[in-house]
Amino acid sequence: MVKSEKWLRNVLIETAYLREGTFTSGSQTKLIDVQIKDGVVAQIKEYQPEQFYESEIDGKGRLLLPTLKEMHCHLDKSKLGVPWRPVTPAQNIVERFTSEVAELDALDLSIEARAKNLINLELAHGVTFFRSHIDVHPAVGQRYLEGVQRAIASYDERFDYELIAFPQHGLLRSNAYNEVDTALKNGATLIGGVDPYSLDGDVEKSLNQTFELAVKHHVPIDIHVHDRGEAGRATFKTLLDYTKQSNWQGQVFVSHAFGLNDFLGEERADVFAQLAKERIGIISSVPINGAVPPLKELQQAGVKVALGCDNIYDSWSPYGTGSVVEKLNRYGEVFNLKTQEELTESLGLLTGGTKTLSTEEDGLWLKTGDVASFLLTEASCAAEFVARQTPVETSFYRGQVAFNS
Ligand SMILES: [Zn+2]
């Protein structure tokens, strides 16, 4: 049964790199019409100005790109919508997360409303997938999870999402095992964690419990690791051991991962190769204050990398625009991406790997059968979108409009 059928007409896609001798000077493009049926691309034709269809949307010649994934946010922590207030002082992470609970409870706006403000902000930047950590521990129980679930339910399937049961106050330190277990029965689809070495004080026991819950509920793991030096190294080695023992390949992610900077020489090459082999993903918000992990080197070693905004006007940070493209743009500056190929293919860091062009293969995107989740922007190519951060005009999620400017 055909549920929905429409044409998105007069949109631009990239077809190949433009060469001037050995220099890649841009991207070759063409205008196309795309037929969308039941949320997937059914037909792709050259743009035909004289043709008209019963149900059609005019793309006005704008560039068509895959929609973006926000791989690290905290929908429960957003303060968007409440009057400006700078971050209150805190001596350390424990003081910060302890005061955060009372701070959020005192706000005049519900968690649903604050979470929706953050979702709307990110939708406007071309996101149609959210991976959000949600605090789950004895100080808040399940109420943040329930609040965010109510917010998401109000959207009537305009995006995909994953919710991580996140023991912000420490799995061991706050005795959060049972609350995390409950959250994984109540709709959380990943298990999180934070610094098992320094916060929980027992990397072995903390990761043991984390993997026990992951295996019990058949869910992936995405754990915050800020620890550096010996603490960071011990955490990565233990994490690799547990991933192997539990056969959890491709199901483990480390957010932040600052400590990867502290592996040197042969050990560095060995650990990066093991991360690639066990398919452990690294997720970064690309901090500019010195601790960003060697993301480009990790990719060259075959490690999967993805980006996320993390803090956006919450108890931890007054910053954040809610644009993952801003993070990719920062990645480009930090790692000195300047060529057409580097900029174009960096888009994969925001799309779960989908690229519009590749040096290895032509006609990568778009194809019939692809999910009809894409955005329109006033740019000539993906590289310009990344470097110039051109605004998103419209986005589609499985064929339905998810955002319109
Ligand atoms: Zn985080």
CSV table of C-alpha atoms and ligand atoms in Angstrom, one decimal:
chain,number,residue,atom,x,y,z
A,1,MET,CA,0.0,0.0,0.0
A,2,VAL,CA,1.4,3.4,-1.0
A,3,LYS,CA,1.2,5.7,2.1
A,4,SER,CA,2.7,8.8,0.6
A,5,GLU,CA,4.2,9.9,-2.7
A,6,LYS,CA,5.7,13.2,-3.7
A,7,TRP,CA,8.4,14.8,-5.9
A,8,LEU,CA,11.1,17.0,-4.5
A,9,ARG,CA,12.1,19.0,-7.6
A,10,ASN,CA,14.9,21.2,-8.8
A,11,VAL,CA,17.6,20.2,-6.2
A,12,LEU,CA,21.3,20.2,-6.7
A,13,ILE,CA,23.5,17.1,-6.0
A,14,GLU,CA,27.3,16.6,-6.4
A,15,THR,CA,28.4,14.1,-9.0
A,16,ALA,CA,32.2,14.3,-9.1
A,17,TYR,CA,35.2,16.4,-8.1
A,18,LEU,CA,36.2,19.2,-10.5
A,19,ARG,CA,39.9,19.0,-11.4
A,20,GLU,CA,42.2,21.7,-12.7
A,21,GLY,CA,45.3,19.7,-13.4
A,22,THR,CA,46.2,18.1,-10.1
A,23,PHE,CA,44.2,20.7,-8.1
A,24,THR,CA,40.7,19.9,-7.0
A,25,SER,CA,38.9,23.2,-7.6
A,26,GLY,CA,35.3,22.3,-6.5
A,27,SER,CA,32.5,19.8,-7.1
A,28,GLN,CA,30.6,19.1,-10.3
A,29,THR,CA,26.9,19.2,-9.7
A,30,LYS,CA,23.6,18.7,-11.5
A,31,LEU,CA,19.9,19.5,-10.9
A,32,ILE,CA,17.6,16.6,-10.3
A,33,ASP,CA,14.0,15.7,-9.4
A,34,VAL,CA,13.6,13.1,-6.6
A,35,GLN,CA,10.5,11.0,-6.2
A,36,ILE,CA,9.9,10.0,-2.6
A,37,LYS,CA,7.6,7.0,-1.8
A,38,ASP,CA,7.0,5.7,1.7
A,39,GLY,CA,10.0,7.6,3.1
A,40,VAL,CA,12.6,6.3,0.6
A,41,VAL,CA,13.9,7.6,-2.7
A,42,ALA,CA,12.0,5.8,-5.4
A,43,GLN,CA,13.2,7.6,-8.6
A,44,ILE,CA,15.9,10.1,-9.5
A,45,LYS,CA,15.6,12.0,-12.8
A,46,GLU,CA,17.4,15.0,-14.4
A,47,TYR,CA,15.5,18.2,-13.5
A,48,GLN,CA,12.7,18.7,-16.0
A,49,PRO,CA,11.4,22.3,-15.7
A,50,GLU,CA,8.3,21.6,-17.9
A,51,GLN,CA,7.2,18.6,-15.9
A,52,PHE,CA,4.6,19.0,-13.1
A,53,TYR,CA,3.4,16.4,-10.6
A,54,GLU,CA,0.3,16.2,-8.4
A,55,SER,CA,2.3,16.5,-5.2
A,56,GLU,CA,5.6,18.3,-5.5
A,57,ILE,CA,7.9,20.6,-3.5
A,58,ASP,CA,10.2,23.1,-5.3
A,59,GLY,CA,13.8,22.8,-4.1
A,60,LYS,CA,14.7,26.1,-5.8
A,61,GLY,CA,18.0,24.8,-7.0
A,62,ARG,CA,19.4,24.4,-3.5
A,63,LEU,CA,22.0,21.8,-2.6
A,64,LEU,CA,20.6,18.5,-1.3
A,65,LEU,CA,22.6,16.8,1.5
A,66,PRO,CA,22.0,13.9,3.9
A,67,THR,CA,20.5,15.0,7.3
A,68,LEU,CA,22.8,15.1,10.3
A,69,LYS,CA,23.2,13.1,13.5
A,70,GLU,CA,23.7,14.7,16.9
A,71,MET,CA,25.7,12.0,18.6
A,72,HIS,CA,26.2,13.5,22.0
A,73,CYS,CA,23.7,15.8,23.7
A,74,HIS,CA,21.9,16.0,27.1
A,75,LEU,CA,18.2,16.8,26.4
A,76,ASP,CA,17.5,16.6,30.2
A,77,LYS,CA,20.0,19.3,31.1
A,78,SER,CA,19.0,22.1,28.7
A,79,LYS,CA,18.1,25.5,30.2
A,80,LEU,CA,17.0,26.9,26.8
A,81,GLY,CA,13.9,29.1,27.3
A,82,VAL,CA,14.8,30.4,30.8
A,83,PRO,CA,16.2,33.9,31.2
A,84,TRP,CA,20.0,34.2,30.8
A,85,ARG,CA,22.1,33.3,33.8
A,86,PRO,CA,25.8,32.5,33.7
A,87,VAL,CA,27.1,29.2,35.1
A,88,THR,CA,27.3,29.1,38.9
A,89,PRO,CA,30.8,28.5,40.3
A,90,ALA,CA,31.8,25.0,41.2
A,91,GLN,CA,35.2,23.7,42.5
A,92,ASN,CA,35.0,20.3,40.7
A,93,ILE,CA,32.7,17.9,38.8
A,94,VAL,CA,31.2,16.5,42.0
A,95,GLU,CA,30.1,20.0,43.2
A,96,ARG,CA,28.9,20.8,39.7
A,97,PHE,CA,26.6,17.7,39.3
A,98,THR,CA,25.4,17.9,42.9
A,99,SER,CA,24.2,21.5,42.6
A,100,GLU,CA,22.8,20.8,39.1
A,101,VAL,CA,19.8,18.8,40.4
A,102,ALA,CA,18.6,21.7,42.6
A,103,GLU,CA,19.4,24.2,39.9
A,104,LEU,CA,17.3,22.4,37.3
A,105,ASP,CA,14.4,21.8,39.7
A,106,ALA,CA,14.2,25.5,40.5
A,107,LEU,CA,13.7,26.6,36.9
A,108,ASP,CA,10.4,28.0,35.9
A,109,LEU,CA,10.2,25.8,32.8
A,110,SER,CA,9.4,22.1,32.7
A,111,ILE,CA,11.9,19.5,31.5
A,112,GLU,CA,9.6,18.8,28.5
A,113,ALA,CA,9.6,22.4,27.4
A,114,ARG,CA,13.4,22.8,27.9
A,115,ALA,CA,14.1,19.5,26.0
A,116,LYS,CA,11.8,20.6,23.2
A,117,ASN,CA,13.6,24.0,22.9
A,118,LEU,CA,16.9,22.1,22.4
A,119,ILE,CA,15.3,19.6,19.9
A,120,ASN,CA,13.8,22.5,17.9
A,121,LEU,CA,17.2,24.3,17.9
A,122,GLU,CA,19.0,21.2,16.5
A,123,LEU,CA,16.2,20.4,14.0
A,124,ALA,CA,16.8,23.9,12.6
A,125,HIS,CA,20.4,23.0,12.0
A,126,GLY,CA,19.6,19.9,9.9
A,127,VAL,CA,19.6,17.2,12.6
A,128,THR,CA,17.1,14.3,12.4
A,129,PHE,CA,18.9,11.9,14.8
A,130,PHE,CA,19.6,12.5,18.5
A,131,ARG,CA,21.7,10.4,20.8
A,132,SER,CA,21.0,11.9,24.2
A,133,HIS,CA,22.4,11.0,27.6
A,134,ILE,CA,19.8,11.2,30.3
A,135,ASP,CA,20.7,11.4,34.0
A,136,VAL,CA,19.6,8.2,35.8
A,137,HIS,CA,20.7,7.8,39.4
A,138,PRO,CA,19.1,7.9,42.9
A,139,ALA,CA,19.0,11.7,43.1
A,140,VAL,CA,16.6,12.0,40.2
A,141,GLY,CA,15.3,8.4,39.7
A,142,GLN,CA,13.5,8.0,36.4
A,143,ARG,CA,11.9,11.5,36.2
A,144,TYR,CA,14.3,13.1,33.7
A,145,LEU,CA,13.9,10.0,31.4
A,146,GLU,CA,10.1,10.3,31.6
A,147,GLY,CA,10.2,14.0,31.0
A,148,VAL,CA,12.4,13.7,27.8
A,149,GLN,CA,10.2,10.8,26.6
A,150,ARG,CA,7.1,13.0,26.9
A,151,ALA,CA,8.9,15.7,25.0
A,152,ILE,CA,9.9,13.3,22.2
A,153,ALA,CA,6.4,11.8,22.0
A,154,SER,CA,5.0,15.2,21.2
A,155,TYR,CA,6.8,15.3,17.8
A,156,ASP,CA,5.0,12.5,16.1
A,157,GLU,CA,8.1,10.8,14.6
A,158,ARG,CA,9.9,13.8,13.1
A,159,PHE,CA,13.3,12.3,14.0
A,160,ASP,CA,15.2,9.2,15.2
A,161,TYR,CA,16.7,9.0,18.6
A,162,GLU,CA,18.6,6.9,21.2
A,163,LEU,CA,18.4,7.5,24.9
A,164,ILE,CA,21.3,6.6,27.1
A,165,ALA,CA,20.8,5.7,30.8
A,166,PHE,CA,23.5,7.9,32.2
A,167,PRO,CA,24.7,7.6,35.8
A,168,GLN,CA,26.1,11.2,36.0
A,169,HIS,CA,26.8,10.9,39.7
A,170,GLY,CA,28.8,7.7,39.2
A,171,LEU,CA,27.5,4.2,38.7
A,172,LEU,CA,29.3,3.0,41.9
A,173,ARG,CA,29.7,6.3,43.6
A,174,SER,CA,26.0,7.0,43.7
A,175,ASN,CA,24.9,3.4,43.8
A,176,ALA,CA,23.0,3.8,40.5
A,177,TYR,CA,22.9,0.2,39.3
A,178,ASN,CA,19.2,-0.4,40.0
A,179,GLU,CA,18.1,2.9,38.6
A,180,VAL,CA,20.1,2.2,35.4
A,181,ASP,CA,18.7,-1.3,35.2
A,182,THR,CA,15.1,0.2,35.6
A,183,ALA,CA,15.8,2.8,32.9
A,184,LEU,CA,16.9,0.1,30.5
A,185,LYS,CA,13.6,-1.6,31.0
A,186,ASN,CA,11.7,1.7,30.5
A,187,GLY,CA,12.9,2.8,27.1
A,188,ALA,CA,16.6,3.7,27.5
A,189,THR,CA,18.5,1.9,24.7
A,190,LEU,CA,22.1,2.4,25.7
A,191,ILE,CA,24.0,2.4,29.0
A,192,GLY,CA,26.3,5.3,29.8
A,193,GLY,CA,28.9,6.0,32.4
A,194,VAL,CA,31.4,8.6,33.6
A,195,ASP,CA,35.1,8.2,34.5
A,196,PRO,CA,35.1,4.8,36.1
A,197,TYR,CA,38.6,5.4,37.3
A,198,SER,CA,38.5,8.8,39.0
A,199,LEU,CA,34.7,9.2,39.7
A,200,ASP,CA,33.9,5.6,40.7
A,201,GLY,CA,37.3,5.0,42.1
A,202,ASP,CA,37.4,1.4,40.7
A,203,VAL,CA,37.7,1.1,36.9
A,204,GLU,CA,37.5,-2.7,37.0
A,205,LYS,CA,34.3,-2.9,39.2
A,206,SER,CA,32.6,0.0,37.4
A,207,LEU,CA,33.1,-1.4,33.9
A,208,ASN,CA,32.3,-4.9,35.1
A,209,GLN,CA,28.8,-3.7,36.2
A,210,THR,CA,28.4,-1.6,33.0
A,211,PHE,CA,29.1,-4.6,30.8
A,212,GLU,CA,26.9,-6.8,32.9
A,213,LEU,CA,23.9,-4.4,32.4
A,214,ALA,CA,24.8,-4.0,28.7
A,215,VAL,CA,24.8,-7.8,28.1
A,216,LYS,CA,21.7,-8.3,30.2
A,217,HIS,CA,19.7,-5.8,28.2
A,218,HIS,CA,21.5,-6.3,24.8
A,219,VAL,CA,22.3,-2.6,24.5
A,220,PRO,CA,25.4,-0.7,23.4
A,221,ILE,CA,27.6,1.3,25.8
A,222,ASP,CA,28.5,5.0,25.5
A,223,ILE,CA,30.7,6.2,28.3
A,224,HIS,CA,32.1,9.6,29.2
A,225,VAL,CA,35.9,9.3,29.8
A,226,HIS,CA,37.6,12.6,30.6
A,227,ASP,CA,40.5,11.0,32.6
A,228,ARG,CA,44.0,11.7,31.4
A,229,GLY,CA,47.4,10.1,32.1
A,230,GLU,CA,47.5,6.7,33.9
A,231,ALA,CA,43.8,6.9,34.8
A,232,GLY,CA,42.8,7.4,31.1
A,233,ARG,CA,45.2,4.7,29.9
A,234,ALA,CA,44.0,2.1,32.5
A,235,THR,CA,40.4,2.9,31.5
A,236,PHE,CA,41.0,2.3,27.8
A,237,LYS,CA,42.8,-0.9,28.4
A,238,THR,CA,40.1,-2.3,30.7
A,239,LEU,CA,37.5,-1.2,28.3
A,240,LEU,CA,39.3,-3.1,25.5
A,241,ASP,CA,39.5,-6.2,27.7
A,242,TYR,CA,35.8,-6.1,28.5
A,243,THR,CA,34.8,-5.5,24.9
A,244,LYS,CA,36.7,-8.6,23.8
A,245,GLN,CA,35.5,-10.7,26.7
A,246,SER,CA,31.9,-9.8,26.2
A,247,ASN,CA,32.1,-9.9,22.3
A,248,TRP,CA,30.7,-6.4,22.3
A,249,GLN,CA,32.5,-5.4,19.1
A,250,GLY,CA,30.8,-2.4,17.4
A,251,GLN,CA,28.7,-1.8,20.5
A,252,VAL,CA,31.0,0.4,22.6
A,253,PHE,CA,31.6,4.2,22.3
A,254,VAL,CA,33.7,6.5,24.3
A,255,SER,CA,32.7,10.1,24.5
A,256,HIS,CA,35.4,12.8,24.9
A,257,ALA,CA,38.3,10.3,25.2
A,258,PHE,CA,40.9,13.0,26.1
A,259,GLY,CA,43.2,10.3,27.5
A,260,LEU,CA,43.9,8.9,24.0
A,261,ASN,CA,46.5,11.8,23.7
A,262,ASP,CA,48.5,10.2,26.5
A,263,PHE,CA,49.4,6.9,24.6
A,264,LEU,CA,52.8,7.3,23.0
A,265,GLY,CA,55.0,5.5,20.6
A,266,GLU,CA,54.3,1.8,20.0
A,267,GLU,CA,51.6,1.6,22.7
A,268,ARG,CA,49.7,4.4,20.9
A,269,ALA,CA,49.8,2.5,17.6
A,270,ASP,CA,48.8,-0.7,19.3
A,271,VAL,CA,45.9,0.8,21.3
A,272,PHE,CA,44.5,2.7,18.2
A,273,ALA,CA,44.7,-0.5,16.2
A,274,GLN,CA,42.8,-2.4,18.9
A,275,LEU,CA,40.1,0.3,19.1
A,276,ALA,CA,39.7,-0.2,15.3
A,277,LYS,CA,39.6,-4.0,15.6
A,278,GLU,CA,37.0,-4.0,18.4
A,279,ARG,CA,35.1,-1.3,16.5
A,280,ILE,CA,35.0,1.0,19.5
A,281,GLY,CA,33.7,4.4,18.4
A,282,ILE,CA,35.0,7.8,19.6
A,283,ILE,CA,32.6,10.7,20.0
A,284,SER,CA,33.9,14.2,20.4
A,285,SER,CA,32.4,17.7,20.9
A,286,VAL,CA,35.7,19.0,19.6
A,287,PRO,CA,36.8,21.1,22.6
A,288,ILE,CA,39.3,23.9,21.7
A,289,ASN,CA,40.9,24.1,25.1
A,290,GLY,CA,43.6,21.6,24.5
A,291,ALA,CA,42.2,18.2,25.3
A,292,VAL,CA,40.7,17.2,21.9
A,293,PRO,CA,41.7,13.6,21.1
A,294,PRO,CA,43.7,13.0,17.9
A,295,LEU,CA,40.6,12.5,15.9
A,296,LYS,CA,42.2,12.6,12.5
A,297,GLU,CA,45.0,10.1,13.5
A,298,LEU,CA,42.3,7.8,15.0
A,299,GLN,CA,40.4,7.8,11.7
A,300,GLN,CA,43.6,7.1,9.8
A,301,ALA,CA,44.0,4.1,12.1
A,302,GLY,CA,40.5,2.9,11.1
A,303,VAL,CA,38.7,4.1,14.3
A,304,LYS,CA,35.1,5.3,13.8
A,305,VAL,CA,34.7,8.9,14.9
A,306,ALA,CA,31.5,11.0,15.2
A,307,LEU,CA,30.7,14.4,16.6
A,308,GLY,CA,28.1,15.9,18.9
A,309,CYS,CA,27.4,19.3,20.5
A,310,ASP,CA,27.3,18.1,24.2
A,311,ASN,CA,26.6,21.1,26.5
A,312,ILE,CA,24.3,23.8,25.1
A,313,TYR,CA,23.4,26.4,27.7
A,314,ASP,CA,23.1,24.2,30.7
A,315,SER,CA,24.6,24.0,34.3
A,316,TRP,CA,27.9,23.1,32.8
A,317,SER,CA,28.4,25.6,30.0
A,318,PRO,CA,27.0,28.9,28.9
A,319,TYR,CA,28.0,28.2,25.3
A,320,GLY,CA,26.7,26.1,22.4
A,321,THR,CA,24.7,27.1,19.3
A,322,GLY,CA,23.0,23.8,18.9
A,323,SER,CA,24.7,23.3,15.5
A,324,VAL,CA,26.7,20.1,14.9
A,325,VAL,CA,27.9,21.8,11.7
A,326,GLU,CA,29.6,24.4,13.9
A,327,LYS,CA,31.4,21.5,15.6
A,328,LEU,CA,32.4,20.0,12.3
A,329,ASN,CA,33.6,23.5,11.2
A,330,ARG,CA,35.7,23.6,14.3
A,331,TYR,CA,37.1,20.1,13.6
A,332,GLY,CA,38.1,21.4,10.2
A,333,GLU,CA,40.0,24.4,11.7
A,334,VAL,CA,41.6,22.4,14.5
A,335,PHE,CA,42.8,19.6,12.2
A,336,ASN,CA,43.6,22.0,9.3
A,337,LEU,CA,41.2,20.7,6.6
A,338,LYS,CA,41.5,22.8,3.6
A,339,THR,CA,41.1,20.8,0.4
A,340,GLN,CA,37.9,20.1,-1.4
A,341,GLU,CA,38.2,16.4,-0.7
A,342,GLU,CA,38.9,16.8,3.0
A,343,LEU,CA,36.0,19.2,3.6
A,344,THR,CA,33.6,17.3,1.5
A,345,GLU,CA,34.3,13.9,3.0
A,346,SER,CA,34.4,15.3,6.6
A,347,LEU,CA,30.6,15.5,6.3
A,348,GLY,CA,30.6,11.8,7.1
A,349,LEU,CA,31.5,12.7,10.7
A,350,LEU,CA,27.9,14.1,11.0
A,351,THR,CA,26.0,11.6,8.9
A,352,GLY,CA,27.0,8.2,10.3
A,353,GLY,CA,29.5,7.9,7.5
A,354,THR,CA,27.4,8.9,4.5
A,355,LYS,CA,29.4,11.2,2.1
A,356,THR,CA,28.3,12.9,-1.1
A,357,LEU,CA,31.6,12.2,-2.9
A,358,SER,CA,34.6,10.2,-2.3
A,359,THR,CA,38.0,10.0,-3.9
A,360,GLU,CA,37.5,6.2,-4.2
A,361,GLU,CA,34.1,5.9,-5.7
A,362,ASP,CA,31.7,7.9,-7.9
A,363,GLY,CA,28.0,8.2,-7.6
A,364,LEU,CA,28.0,7.7,-3.8
A,365,TRP,CA,24.9,9.7,-2.9
A,366,LEU,CA,22.0,10.0,-3.8
A,367,LYS,CA,20.7,6.5,-4.9
A,368,THR,CA,17.3,5.0,-5.2
A,369,GLY,CA,16.4,3.1,-2.1
A,370,ASP,CA,18.1,5.6,0.2
A,371,VAL,CA,16.1,6.8,3.1
A,372,ALA,CA,14.6,10.2,2.2
A,373,SER,CA,16.2,12.1,5.1
A,374,PHE,CA,17.9,15.1,3.6
A,375,LEU,CA,18.4,18.8,4.0
A,376,LEU,CA,18.4,21.8,1.6
A,377,THR,CA,21.0,24.6,1.9
A,378,GLU,CA,22.1,27.5,-0.2
A,379,ALA,CA,25.6,26.2,-1.0
A,380,SER,CA,27.3,25.0,-4.2
A,381,CYS,CA,28.7,21.8,-2.5
A,382,ALA,CA,29.2,20.0,0.8
A,383,ALA,CA,32.6,21.5,1.3
A,384,GLU,CA,31.1,25.0,1.2
A,385,PHE,CA,28.4,23.9,3.6
A,386,VAL,CA,31.0,22.7,6.1
A,387,ALA,CA,33.4,25.6,5.7
A,388,ARG,CA,30.9,28.5,5.4
A,389,GLN,CA,28.1,26.9,7.6
A,390,THR,CA,25.4,27.9,5.2
A,391,PRO,CA,22.0,27.8,6.9
A,392,VAL,CA,19.7,24.9,6.6
A,393,GLU,CA,16.5,26.0,4.7
A,394,THR,CA,14.4,22.8,5.0
A,395,SER,CA,15.0,19.3,6.2
A,396,PHE,CA,13.1,16.0,5.6
A,397,TYR,CA,12.9,13.0,7.8
A,398,ARG,CA,11.8,9.8,5.9
A,399,GLY,CA,10.1,11.9,3.3
A,400,GLN,CA,8.3,14.2,5.8
A,401,VAL,CA,9.3,17.8,6.4
A,402,ALA,CA,11.1,17.9,9.8
A,403,PHE,CA,12.1,21.6,9.6
A,404,ASN,CA,11.3,24.5,7.4
A,405,SER,CA,12.9,28.0,7.9
B,1,ZN,ZN,28.2,14.7,27.9
